[in-house]
Amino acid sequence: MFIDKKNYWELEEFKEFNLKAIYTTKTFGDVRNEEDRKNIISTLKIEDKKIYSGYQTHSDNIVVIEKGTPEYSEDTDGFLTDRDDVVIFTKYADCLPIYFYDKKTSAYGCVHSGWVGSYKKIGVKAVQILQERFKADLENIIVAFGIGISSENYEVSEEFYEKFKLQFSEKILENVFYKIDKRYFFDNQKFNYNLMIDYGIKRENIIENQLCTFEGDFHSHRREKELSGRNGAYIFVDISRK
């Protein structure tokens, strides 16, 4: 569950893992602006950490942050690491952040999952990388959905629905789409939830939320169109909690 910290929302459940996972609000500014990022960095007290981010292209590309990994990556929509000295930073304006933590290896990360990334199963790919690169066990992986647009505000076309219907099973699509008259609506969080369950993540290890970027104090491309700024998702090890 996310707790309101005025300028950002913090994921309460990750505190026990000495992790700080947050999502910024419009009050905190637009994370594309350098001055706003500096303010966020100062508030979070992460000046001494290396911040890793990328040019997000709605891909399913995920970078594993190791020694020598550049702090900025092209064509990248997710990061995973087990390092204590870094901050993972991704940008949003309705798309869904998905946070990860492995209780055995302490590896963690975040991916940017708009509908394109969700269609490409970027969240599942992150879990697979945790298994392959960090030797994580499925039963130890925690998945937390960040703040994105709700299904009530996410109208899509019939062609959009048919695209997913051709690719995914009825089991995966259960409760993901609903129709009012001739209008279709898509639940991106529920879709990713179903993908995670189908892959083998335990239900009790999935954290959901009911917040919506369209309705809250967040930047929303659906609401603001080309005038929309960007919200920031940050995740890092909080040394003060160790």
Phi, psi and omega in degrees: 000140180270135179253133181285118177251026178078294181268349179203166176249139183241139180282110187296319187294337183278351180300322182294344178262011183061032177247145172246116177239118186228166177220122187279161179252175176297329179301328180280353177103199181249117187291355173283342181271132184300316182296322178292321177296320178299320179296319179296314181301317180294316181296320181278351180059052180240027181299332184269004180255159175269127183262124181253129179213178182208169173274106188277131185233018185060037177269184170246026181277130182232130179259132172269120183277113178235181175299127180092355178291130178301149183281352176226133183235134175285151171050052185225132181237016177190157180219145174224148180197168169234017182273143180274346190259015183236162173236131174264128186229120177231160191241147188213153170208053179124332179294167188259121169281140173236118180264148181227147172210136176252118186292337182276314186260350184066017173289147182211171178175187181205142174233152178263114187234082167286188183297328180292314177297322178295317178300323178277359177061046180298326179296315177296321178299322178298317178298318180298321178293321176301321179290314187282314186272328184250359179059036179284148174263141181307320185293344181259358185271126176260132178242127180234127178273128177279199187264120177226191180281141180280161180297328181298334182249011184242073177283137180230171182274166175295326178297321176301311179301314181296325178300315179289323182296327179287333187264329190237156183285164176299328179297317179291321186275359180300126179065015181268320177249145168220158188235131173241115189056243180252013182260134179255144178229145187238133178255097184293322179294315180296322178300313180292325174302312180296322176299317182294316178298315181298326181283335177125005175291137181290140181304320183289351179259012179247126182252121180252170173211163184250011180282157184221129180293330181292327187259337185265191180276062183228158170289137181219118179293325178297324183273319189254353180056225185292347179277356184292138170273201180227139172270155180245136170255125179237140173217135182198162176284128179265097184302328183296340182269350182283000000 
